[in-house]
Short mmCIF file of C-alpha atoms (C1' of nucleotides) in Angstrom, two decimals:
data_model
loop_
_atom_site.label_atom_id
_atom_site.label_comp_id
_atom_site.label_asym_id
_atom_site.label_seq_id
_atom_site.Cartn_x
_atom_site.Cartn_y
_atom_site.Cartn_z
CA MET A 1456 -78.61 -25.52 -117.74
CA ARG A 1457 -76.83 -22.78 -119.63
CA ARG A 1458 -77.07 -22.79 -123.46
CA SER A 1459 -74.58 -21.65 -126.08
CA ARG A 1460 -74.84 -18.20 -127.65
CA GLU A 1461 -76.09 -19.81 -130.83
CA GLU A 1462 -78.77 -21.79 -129.02
CA LYS A 1463 -79.87 -18.70 -127.14
CA ALA A 1464 -80.28 -16.77 -130.38
CA GLU A 1465 -82.32 -19.62 -131.81
CA THR A 1466 -84.54 -19.71 -128.74
CA ARG A 1467 -85.09 -15.98 -128.91
CA ALA A 1468 -86.02 -16.16 -132.57
CA LYS A 1469 -88.35 -19.07 -131.85
CA ILE A 1470 -90.11 -17.09 -129.11
CA ILE A 1471 -90.63 -14.16 -131.47
CA THR A 1472 -92.05 -16.17 -134.35
CA THR A 1473 -94.28 -18.20 -132.04
CA ALA A 1474 -95.56 -15.04 -130.36
CA ALA A 1475 -96.10 -13.34 -133.72
CA ARG A 1476 -98.39 -16.22 -134.70
CA ALA A 1477 -100.19 -16.31 -131.34
CA PHE A 1478 -100.80 -12.55 -131.26
CA ARG A 1479 -102.30 -12.61 -134.75
CA ARG A 1480 -104.38 -15.70 -133.99
CA ASP A 1481 -105.79 -14.70 -130.57
CA GLY A 1482 -105.08 -10.99 -130.22
CA ILE A 1483 -102.37 -9.39 -128.10
CA ALA A 1484 -104.37 -8.90 -124.88
CA GLU A 1485 -105.79 -12.41 -125.05
CA THR A 1486 -102.40 -14.08 -125.55
CA SER A 1487 -100.70 -14.88 -122.26
CA LEU A 1488 -97.03 -15.77 -121.92
CA ALA A 1489 -97.89 -19.03 -120.17
CA LYS A 1490 -100.12 -20.00 -123.10
CA PHE A 1491 -97.71 -19.50 -125.98
CA MET A 1492 -94.34 -20.30 -124.38
CA PRO A 1493 -95.06 -24.05 -124.48
CA GLU A 1494 -95.74 -23.60 -128.23
CA ALA A 1495 -92.16 -22.36 -128.45
CA GLY A 1496 -91.02 -25.48 -126.58
CA LEU A 1497 -90.23 -23.69 -123.30
CA THR A 1498 -91.67 -23.11 -119.86
CA HIS A 1499 -92.73 -19.53 -119.30
CA GLY A 1500 -90.18 -18.86 -116.55
CA GLY A 1501 -87.34 -18.47 -119.03
CA PHE A 1502 -89.02 -15.69 -120.94
CA TYR A 1503 -87.26 -12.90 -119.04
CA ARG A 1504 -83.80 -14.14 -120.02
CA HIS A 1505 -84.71 -12.86 -123.50
CA PHE A 1506 -87.10 -9.92 -123.03
CA ASP A 1507 -87.65 -7.17 -120.47
CA SER A 1508 -91.43 -7.35 -120.71
CA LYS A 1509 -94.38 -8.58 -122.73
CA ASP A 1510 -94.51 -5.13 -124.34
CA GLN A 1511 -91.01 -5.56 -125.73
CA LEU A 1512 -92.00 -8.90 -127.21
CA VAL A 1513 -95.10 -7.33 -128.74
CA ALA A 1514 -92.92 -4.77 -130.51
CA GLU A 1515 -90.47 -7.36 -131.83
CA ALA A 1516 -93.19 -9.82 -132.83
CA CYS A 1517 -95.02 -7.06 -134.65
CA GLU A 1518 -91.85 -6.15 -136.50
CA ALA A 1519 -91.23 -9.76 -137.45
CA ALA A 1520 -94.78 -10.20 -138.72
CA LEU A 1521 -94.54 -7.03 -140.81
CA ASP A 1522 -91.15 -8.05 -142.24
CA GLN A 1523 -92.60 -11.42 -143.17
CA MET A 1524 -95.65 -9.79 -144.80
CA ILE A 1525 -93.56 -7.30 -146.75
CA SER A 1526 -91.12 -9.98 -147.93
CA ALA A 1527 -94.03 -12.06 -149.18
CA MET A 1528 -95.40 -9.05 -151.07
CA GLU A 1529 -92.00 -8.34 -152.59
CA ALA A 1530 -91.77 -11.96 -153.69
CA GLN A 1531 -95.21 -11.70 -155.29
CA ALA A 1532 -94.12 -8.58 -157.17
CA SER A 1533 -90.76 -9.83 -158.36
CA ASN A 1534 -90.31 -10.53 -162.07
CA LYS A 1535 -93.67 -8.99 -162.91
CA GLU A 1536 -94.84 -5.93 -164.80
CA PRO A 1537 -96.08 -3.25 -162.33
CA LEU A 1538 -99.77 -3.72 -163.13
CA GLU A 1539 -99.50 -7.48 -162.85
CA ALA A 1540 -97.51 -7.19 -159.63
CA LYS A 1541 -100.09 -4.96 -158.03
CA GLU A 1542 -102.85 -7.35 -159.04
CA ALA A 1543 -100.94 -10.30 -157.58
CA ILE A 1544 -100.42 -8.55 -154.25
CA VAL A 1545 -104.03 -7.41 -153.99
CA SER A 1546 -105.45 -10.79 -155.00
CA LYS A 1547 -103.30 -12.70 -152.52
CA TYR A 1548 -104.21 -10.27 -149.77
CA LEU A 1549 -107.95 -10.37 -150.40
CA SER A 1550 -108.12 -14.15 -150.79
CA PRO A 1551 -110.08 -16.71 -148.73
CA LYS A 1552 -106.74 -18.33 -147.88
CA HIS A 1553 -105.41 -15.16 -146.28
CA ARG A 1554 -108.75 -14.55 -144.55
CA ASP A 1555 -108.68 -18.03 -143.02
CA GLN A 1556 -105.07 -17.83 -141.82
CA PRO A 1557 -104.72 -14.64 -139.79
CA GLU A 1558 -101.94 -16.24 -137.73
CA ILE A 1559 -99.54 -16.15 -140.66
CA GLY A 1560 -101.01 -13.14 -142.45
CA CYS A 1561 -100.88 -9.38 -142.29
CA PRO A 1562 -100.67 -8.05 -138.72
CA LEU A 1563 -102.40 -4.81 -139.72
CA SER A 1564 -105.55 -6.81 -140.38
CA ALA A 1565 -105.08 -9.36 -137.61
CA ILE A 1566 -104.47 -6.91 -134.76
CA GLY A 1567 -105.21 -3.59 -136.47
CA SER A 1568 -107.53 -2.15 -133.88
CA GLU A 1569 -105.26 -3.22 -131.00
CA LEU A 1570 -102.12 -1.57 -132.38
CA ARG A 1571 -103.50 1.91 -131.68
CA ARG A 1572 -103.25 1.22 -127.95
CA CYS A 1573 -99.77 -0.36 -127.95
CA ASP A 1574 -96.71 1.43 -126.59
CA GLN A 1575 -94.64 3.93 -128.53
CA ALA A 1576 -92.10 1.39 -129.80
CA THR A 1577 -94.79 -0.83 -131.29
CA ARG A 1578 -96.70 2.12 -132.74
CA GLN A 1579 -93.53 3.27 -134.48
CA ILE A 1580 -92.81 -0.17 -135.88
CA ALA A 1581 -96.39 -0.49 -137.13
CA SER A 1582 -96.27 3.00 -138.64
CA ASN A 1583 -93.08 2.15 -140.47
CA GLY A 1584 -94.67 -1.04 -141.74
CA ILE A 1585 -97.60 0.91 -143.16
CA LYS A 1586 -95.22 3.32 -144.90
CA ARG A 1587 -93.16 0.46 -146.34
CA ILE A 1588 -96.22 -1.30 -147.74
CA VAL A 1589 -97.50 1.95 -149.22
CA SER A 1590 -94.13 2.50 -150.90
CA LEU A 1591 -94.10 -1.04 -152.22
CA LEU A 1592 -97.57 -0.58 -153.72
CA ALA A 1593 -96.69 2.86 -155.08
CA ASP A 1594 -93.73 1.30 -156.89
CA GLN A 1595 -96.23 -0.71 -158.93
CA MET A 1596 -97.98 2.46 -160.12
CA LYS A 1597 -95.35 3.82 -162.45
CA ASP A 1598 -97.86 5.51 -164.75
CA LEU A 1599 -98.70 8.09 -162.06
CA SER A 1600 -96.74 10.95 -160.56
CA PRO A 1601 -94.93 9.99 -157.32
CA GLN A 1602 -97.47 11.87 -155.19
CA ALA A 1603 -100.47 10.44 -157.04
CA ALA A 1604 -98.96 6.96 -156.82
CA ARG A 1605 -98.49 7.27 -153.09
CA ALA A 1606 -102.02 8.59 -152.62
CA GLN A 1607 -103.47 5.74 -154.64
CA ALA A 1608 -101.25 3.19 -152.88
CA THR A 1609 -102.47 4.54 -149.54
CA SER A 1610 -106.14 4.11 -150.36
CA THR A 1611 -105.40 0.72 -151.92
CA LEU A 1612 -103.85 -0.49 -148.65
CA ALA A 1613 -106.79 0.92 -146.68
CA THR A 1614 -109.22 -1.02 -148.86
CA MET A 1615 -107.15 -4.19 -148.48
CA VAL A 1616 -106.98 -3.94 -144.69
CA GLY A 1617 -110.62 -2.94 -144.30
CA GLY A 1618 -111.83 -5.60 -146.73
CA LEU A 1619 -109.91 -8.37 -144.98
CA ILE A 1620 -111.00 -7.31 -141.49
CA LEU A 1621 -114.66 -7.07 -142.51
CA SER A 1622 -114.54 -10.41 -144.35
CA ARG A 1623 -113.27 -12.02 -141.15
CA ILE A 1624 -116.12 -10.56 -139.09
CA LEU A 1625 -118.89 -11.66 -141.47
CA ASP A 1626 -120.40 -14.90 -140.20
CA ASP A 1627 -121.94 -15.92 -143.51
CA GLN A 1628 -119.37 -17.59 -145.80
CA LYS A 1629 -121.04 -16.33 -148.96
CA VAL A 1630 -121.23 -12.73 -147.78
CA SER A 1631 -117.66 -12.91 -146.54
CA SER A 1632 -116.40 -14.18 -149.89
CA ARG A 1633 -118.37 -11.50 -151.69
CA MET A 1634 -116.67 -8.90 -149.48
CA LEU A 1635 -113.29 -10.19 -150.66
CA ARG A 1636 -114.40 -10.29 -154.29
CA ASP A 1637 -115.97 -6.83 -154.29
CA THR A 1638 -112.98 -5.17 -152.66
CA ARG A 1639 -110.51 -7.00 -154.87
CA ASN A 1640 -112.42 -6.07 -158.04
CA SER A 1641 -112.50 -2.43 -157.01
CA LEU A 1642 -108.69 -2.42 -156.83
CA VAL A 1643 -107.65 -4.32 -159.96
CA GLU A 1644 -108.48 -2.76 -163.31
CA ASP A 1645 -109.14 -5.70 -165.63
CA GLU A 1646 -111.11 -8.95 -165.27
CA MET B 1253 -132.65 -1.62 -102.11
CA ARG B 1254 -135.01 -2.67 -104.84
CA ARG B 1255 -135.61 -0.22 -107.73
CA SER B 1256 -138.71 0.37 -109.86
CA ARG B 1257 -139.08 -1.25 -113.27
CA GLU B 1258 -138.45 2.10 -114.87
CA GLU B 1259 -135.28 2.70 -112.88
CA LYS B 1260 -134.07 -0.80 -113.69
CA ALA B 1261 -134.54 -0.19 -117.42
CA GLU B 1262 -132.62 3.08 -117.12
CA THR B 1263 -129.78 1.37 -115.29
CA ARG B 1264 -129.60 -1.35 -117.90
CA ALA B 1265 -129.49 1.19 -120.71
CA LYS B 1266 -126.82 3.15 -118.84
CA ILE B 1267 -124.66 0.03 -118.47
CA ILE B 1268 -124.93 -0.68 -122.20
CA THR B 1269 -124.03 2.81 -123.36
CA THR B 1270 -121.18 3.09 -120.86
CA ALA B 1271 -119.83 -0.30 -121.91
CA ALA B 1272 -120.19 0.56 -125.59
CA ARG B 1273 -117.93 3.57 -125.00
CA ALA B 1274 -115.45 1.66 -122.87
CA PHE B 1275 -115.12 -1.25 -125.33
CA ARG B 1276 -114.44 1.13 -128.20
CA ARG B 1277 -112.01 3.19 -126.14
CA ASP B 1278 -109.96 0.39 -124.56
CA GLY B 1279 -110.88 -2.74 -126.48
CA ILE B 1280 -113.16 -5.54 -125.30
CA ALA B 1281 -110.54 -7.78 -123.69
CA GLU B 1282 -108.91 -4.86 -121.90
CA THR B 1283 -112.17 -3.53 -120.46
CA SER B 1284 -113.05 -5.15 -117.14
CA LEU B 1285 -116.46 -4.98 -115.51
CA ALA B 1286 -114.97 -3.52 -112.34
CA LYS B 1287 -113.37 -0.73 -114.39
CA PHE B 1288 -116.39 0.55 -116.31
CA MET B 1289 -119.25 -0.15 -113.86
CA PRO B 1290 -118.27 2.86 -111.72
CA GLU B 1291 -118.47 4.95 -114.93
CA ALA B 1292 -122.10 3.84 -115.08
CA GLY B 1293 -122.53 4.94 -111.48
CA LEU B 1294 -122.71 1.44 -110.00
CA THR B 1295 -120.59 -1.07 -108.15
CA HIS B 1296 -119.73 -4.10 -110.22
CA GLY B 1297 -121.67 -6.56 -108.05
CA GLY B 1298 -125.01 -5.53 -109.49
CA PHE B 1299 -124.02 -6.31 -113.05
CA TYR B 1300 -125.53 -9.80 -113.01
CA ARG B 1301 -129.02 -8.51 -112.18
CA HIS B 1302 -129.02 -7.21 -115.78
CA PHE B 1303 -126.84 -9.57 -117.83
CA ASP B 1304 -125.96 -13.27 -117.79
CA SER B 1305 -122.32 -12.67 -118.70
CA LYS B 1306 -119.80 -10.22 -120.08
CA ASP B 1307 -120.30 -11.84 -123.49
CA GLN B 1308 -123.97 -10.91 -123.47
CA LEU B 1309 -123.08 -7.32 -122.67
CA VAL B 1310 -120.53 -7.30 -125.49
CA ALA B 1311 -123.25 -8.33 -127.93
CA GLU B 1312 -125.71 -5.69 -126.73
CA ALA B 1313 -123.09 -2.95 -126.52
CA CYS B 1314 -121.92 -3.78 -130.03
CA GLU B 1315 -125.50 -3.57 -131.28
CA ALA B 1316 -126.04 -0.23 -129.54
CA ALA B 1317 -122.82 1.19 -131.01
CA LEU B 1318 -123.78 0.05 -134.50
CA ASP B 1319 -127.30 1.46 -134.16
CA GLN B 1320 -125.82 4.77 -133.05
CA MET B 1321 -123.36 4.79 -135.97
CA ILE B 1322 -126.03 3.94 -138.53
CA SER B 1323 -128.43 6.55 -137.16
CA ALA B 1324 -125.71 9.17 -137.42
CA MET B 1325 -125.04 8.17 -141.03
CA GLU B 1326 -128.76 8.31 -141.85
CA ALA B 1327 -128.93 11.78 -140.33
CA GLN B 1328 -125.96 12.86 -142.44
CA ALA B 1329 -127.68 11.55 -145.58
CA SER B 1330 -131.12 13.01 -144.92
CA ASN B 1331 -132.31 15.87 -147.12
CA LYS B 1332 -129.36 15.48 -149.46
CA GLU B 1333 -128.88 14.39 -153.05
CA PRO B 1334 -127.37 10.88 -153.19
CA LEU B 1335 -123.92 12.05 -154.31
CA GLU B 1336 -123.83 14.75 -151.67
CA ALA B 1337 -125.06 12.33 -149.02
CA LYS B 1338 -122.36 9.79 -149.81
CA GLU B 1339 -119.71 12.50 -149.66
CA ALA B 1340 -121.02 13.70 -146.29
CA ILE B 1341 -120.93 10.19 -144.82
CA VAL B 1342 -117.44 9.46 -146.15
CA SER B 1343 -116.02 12.81 -145.08
CA LYS B 1344 -117.41 12.55 -141.55
CA TYR B 1345 -116.11 8.99 -141.25
CA LEU B 1346 -112.60 9.77 -142.50
CA SER B 1347 -112.20 12.94 -140.43
CA PRO B 1348 -109.64 13.78 -137.71
CA LYS B 1349 -112.58 14.22 -135.31
CA HIS B 1350 -113.77 10.65 -135.83
CA ARG B 1351 -110.19 9.36 -135.68
CA ASP B 1352 -109.64 11.07 -132.33
CA GLN B 1353 -112.89 9.85 -130.74
CA PRO B 1354 -113.04 6.10 -131.19
CA GLU B 1355 -115.16 5.79 -128.03
CA ILE B 1356 -118.16 7.38 -129.72
CA GLY B 1357 -117.36 6.32 -133.29
CA CYS B 1358 -117.74 3.31 -135.53
CA PRO B 1359 -117.27 0.01 -133.67
CA LEU B 1360 -116.08 -1.72 -136.85
CA SER B 1361 -113.00 0.50 -136.78
CA ALA B 1362 -112.63 0.67 -132.99
CA ILE B 1363 -112.80 -3.07 -132.29
CA GLY B 1364 -112.74 -4.49 -135.82
CA SER B 1365 -110.01 -7.04 -135.33
CA GLU B 1366 -111.49 -8.21 -132.03
CA LEU B 1367 -114.99 -8.85 -133.39
CA ARG B 1368 -113.77 -11.85 -135.39
CA ARG B 1369 -113.13 -13.73 -132.13
CA CYS B 1370 -116.38 -12.79 -130.35
CA ASP B 1371 -119.18 -15.29 -129.80
CA GLN B 1372 -121.85 -16.15 -132.37
CA ALA B 1373 -124.39 -13.59 -131.13
CA THR B 1374 -121.91 -10.72 -131.43
CA ARG B 1375 -120.62 -11.93 -134.80
CA GLN B 1376 -124.17 -11.97 -136.11
CA ILE B 1377 -124.91 -8.48 -134.80
CA ALA B 1378 -121.69 -7.16 -136.32
CA SER B 1379 -122.42 -8.90 -139.62
CA ASN B 1380 -125.86 -7.33 -139.74
CA GLY B 1381 -124.32 -3.97 -139.00
CA ILE B 1382 -121.97 -4.33 -141.96
CA LYS B 1383 -124.86 -5.27 -144.24
CA ARG B 1384 -126.96 -2.34 -143.04
CA ILE B 1385 -124.14 0.16 -143.65
CA VAL B 1386 -123.48 -1.31 -147.09
CA SER B 1387 -127.19 -0.94 -147.93
CA LEU B 1388 -127.21 2.60 -146.66
CA LEU B 1389 -124.21 3.49 -148.83
CA ALA B 1390 -125.64 1.63 -151.83
CA ASP B 1391 -128.80 3.74 -151.52
CA GLN B 1392 -126.66 6.78 -152.32
CA MET B 1393 -125.48 5.25 -155.61
CA LYS B 1394 -128.68 5.45 -157.60
CA ASP B 1395 -126.90 5.82 -160.92
CA LEU B 1396 -125.67 2.21 -160.77
CA SER B 1397 -127.48 -1.11 -161.00
CA PRO B 1398 -128.42 -2.57 -157.60
CA GLN B 1399 -125.64 -5.17 -157.80
CA ALA B 1400 -123.04 -2.65 -158.93
CA ALA B 1401 -124.16 -0.23 -156.23
CA ARG B 1402 -123.81 -2.87 -153.54
CA ALA B 1403 -120.40 -3.90 -154.82
CA GLN B 1404 -119.20 -0.31 -154.82
CA ALA B 1405 -120.75 0.36 -151.41
CA THR B 1406 -118.93 -2.70 -150.08
CA SER B 1407 -115.52 -1.55 -151.23
CA THR B 1408 -116.31 1.98 -150.06
CA LEU B 1409 -117.00 0.72 -146.54
CA ALA B 1410 -113.82 -1.37 -146.62
CA THR B 1411 -111.78 1.70 -147.54
CA MET B 1412 -113.45 3.74 -144.80
CA VAL B 1413 -112.79 1.12 -142.11
CA GLY B 1414 -109.24 0.40 -143.26
CA GLY B 1415 -108.40 4.09 -143.64
CA LEU B 1416 -109.64 4.97 -140.17
CA ILE B 1417 -107.90 2.03 -138.49
CA LEU B 1418 -104.60 2.79 -140.21
CA SER B 1419 -104.85 6.51 -139.43
CA ARG B 1420 -105.23 5.62 -135.76
CA ILE B 1421 -102.14 3.43 -135.79
CA LEU B 1422 -99.89 5.99 -137.48
CA ASP B 1423 -97.87 7.81 -134.83
CA ASP B 1424 -97.03 10.83 -136.99
CA GLN B 1425 -99.89 13.34 -137.05
CA LYS B 1426 -99.07 14.51 -140.57
CA VAL B 1427 -98.93 11.02 -142.01
CA SER B 1428 -102.10 10.06 -140.17
CA SER B 1429 -103.97 13.06 -141.58
CA ARG B 1430 -102.67 12.29 -145.06
CA MET B 1431 -104.04 8.75 -144.68
CA LEU B 1432 -107.48 10.23 -143.99
CA ARG B 1433 -107.20 12.69 -146.87
CA ASP B 1434 -105.95 10.16 -149.41
CA THR B 1435 -108.63 7.60 -148.57
CA ARG B 1436 -111.38 10.22 -148.50
CA ASN B 1437 -110.32 11.65 -151.85
CA SER B 1438 -110.29 8.21 -153.43
CA LEU B 1439 -113.95 7.77 -152.46
CA VAL B 1440 -115.49 11.13 -153.34
CA GLU B 1441 -115.59 12.15 -156.98
CA ASP B 1442 -115.24 15.92 -156.98
CA GLU B 1443 -112.96 18.37 -155.11
"C1'" DT C 24 -54.36 -27.05 -124.48
"C1'" DG C 25 -56.15 -27.93 -119.81
"C1'" DT C 26 -58.16 -26.54 -115.56
"C1'" DA C 27 -61.04 -23.78 -112.16
"C1'" DC C 28 -64.46 -20.93 -111.68
"C1'" DA C 29 -67.99 -17.51 -112.99
"C1'" DT C 30 -71.90 -16.97 -115.81
"C1'" DC C 31 -76.42 -17.63 -117.12
"C1'" DA C 32 -80.42 -20.32 -120.10
"C1'" DG C 33 -83.98 -22.75 -118.72
"C1'" DT C 34 -87.06 -24.98 -114.95
"C1'" DG C 35 -90.85 -24.86 -111.95
"C1'" DA C 36 -92.82 -22.80 -108.03
"C1'" DA C 37 -94.27 -18.67 -106.15
"C1'" DC C 38 -95.54 -13.51 -105.94
"C1'" DG C 39 -99.25 -9.92 -105.84
"C1'" DC C 40 -102.91 -8.50 -108.60
"C1'" DG C 41 -107.08 -8.01 -111.25
"C1'" DC C 42 -110.27 -10.75 -113.69
"C1'" DG C 43 -115.40 -12.66 -114.26
"C1'" DT C 44 -118.61 -14.39 -111.30
"C1'" DT C 45 -121.13 -15.46 -106.85
"C1'" DC C 46 -123.30 -14.45 -102.59
"C1'" DA C 47 -125.30 -12.71 -98.10
"C1'" DC C 48 -127.39 -8.75 -97.06
"C1'" DT C 49 -130.43 -4.34 -97.22
"C1'" DG C 50 -134.49 -2.05 -97.88
"C1'" DA C 51 -137.59 -0.02 -101.37
"C1'" DT C 52 -140.85 -1.80 -104.85
"C1'" DG C 53 -144.37 -4.94 -106.50
"C1'" DT C 54 -148.16 -8.07 -105.52
"C1'" DA C 55 -152.02 -10.37 -103.30
"C1'" DC C 56 -155.84 -9.93 -100.58
"C1'" DT D 404 -157.60 1.93 -100.78
"C1'" DG D 405 -154.70 -0.18 -97.15
"C1'" DT D 406 -151.89 -3.78 -95.30
"C1'" DA D 407 -148.58 -7.85 -95.17
"C1'" DC D 408 -145.41 -10.08 -97.38
"C1'" DA D 409 -142.55 -11.60 -101.32
"C1'" DT D 410 -139.42 -9.91 -104.61
"C1'" DC D 411 -135.26 -8.21 -106.20
"C1'" DA D 412 -131.81 -3.95 -107.59
"C1'" DG D 413 -127.85 -2.67 -105.82
"C1'" DT D 414 -123.82 -3.12 -102.30
"C1'" DG D 415 -119.50 -4.79 -101.00
"C1'" DA D 416 -116.87 -8.72 -99.84
"C1'" DA D 417 -115.40 -12.99 -101.38
"C1'" DC D 418 -114.53 -16.97 -104.77
"C1'" DG D 419 -111.18 -19.49 -107.80
"C1'" DC D 420 -108.35 -18.53 -111.56
"C1'" DG D 421 -104.92 -16.90 -114.75
"C1'" DC D 422 -102.16 -12.98 -115.53
"C1'" DG D 423 -97.16 -10.74 -115.88
"C1'" DT D 424 -93.25 -11.03 -113.32
"C1'" DT D 425 -89.71 -12.80 -109.89
"C1'" DC D 426 -86.74 -16.12 -107.88
"C1'" DA D 427 -83.92 -20.13 -106.07
"C1'" DC D 428 -81.96 -23.68 -108.28
"C1'" DT D 429 -79.40 -26.70 -111.88
"C1'" DG D 430 -75.78 -27.73 -114.71
"C1'" DA D 431 -73.70 -26.80 -119.26
"C1'" DT D 432 -71.17 -22.94 -121.43
"C1'" DG D 433 -67.89 -19.22 -121.45
"C1'" DT D 434 -63.75 -17.08 -119.60
"C1'" DA D 435 -59.31 -16.39 -117.36
"C1'" DC D 436 -55.02 -18.11 -116.48
#
DNA sequence: TGTACATCAGTGAACGCGCGTTCACTGATGTAC
DNA sequence: TGTACATCAGTGAACGCGCGTTCACTGATGTAC
């Protein structure tokens, strides 16, 4: 039975957020429409009233996950001195909590090595996400020149993404936690 | 028709190296047996004379790719002063050439975010690979205490893996190359 | 504002296809004497 | 060393299954007058 415009928009948003979680949890290729649509409270037949293809959903879900990640980082930085803000962002990112919850965490770490093979729209969205996070980090490095800040922000993000991905691969809890600690300590000055 | 023991061993090795390339090129989930077995010069029916399952092949292919990567790093370090050796390894890793050839490069970067969801055998092999690379890098940091060297080697590897993965996602050549340059420069002292 | 009809969100079954795995078969290799 | 037979590597077709996508259908919503 037909739904109101408002309901349709809600359904669409629900599909995107559910898919964004599923993709990060199980990977894009390993997430089938029939598997996650019930999680959104729908049968999978209705999917194509909202999206042209799975690829289109991938792009939008990726965008949503990046927006969510960046908003969280902005919230962590708000009302803080630059140095403190950077430390807060890095520490949250390289935390056991983030490691253990890929489904609600950074998509660059959750599906990083899959994004390379996604279509142009998704690649562009992911690229923009990287640039936005680099800018956000560079904003916390006010003591450097703009170029130096961006360069340092870039390598900081690389260390964050690499550290989180590797910590998730490591099968020994202790070694995994040490990976998080070592990478975090290399990025924050004090402590 | 039956093959000799020697031929069988060659076939098995050929399957592993072909699969190791295919997994890194297209991802594990997106690589089907029927797709890569012809690349190894075989029909896919014979696969199960060599392996119990795709999962077993994944584990062995992952091991082969890591062995290959580590051997290459050892070769780059041989006959060099520690500092020079570290710079050689980092520069080769964060190079456009490595970025553009994931199929023969580091599996941690090529399939990093998939490895987390692989079975126990593969996780263990990947974990060992991480530890071996960290040790290899730590060996090039003789001016630090063993613990400090391992900690720095750990964050160095994280930056390498994160930098390469991000550079492969970025759809703008210039930005991608800058990602490699910025991460490389953050890891090597001079220049 | 009320009515008549067109639209379309969501259902559930079905489509063709490719997946990992199995199997009957072939004939060269390995083994036992 | 030679012979007879068992083994098994590789082929190619087939298995059941789940994939992304399509479709006929339902009935509430949106639109036109």
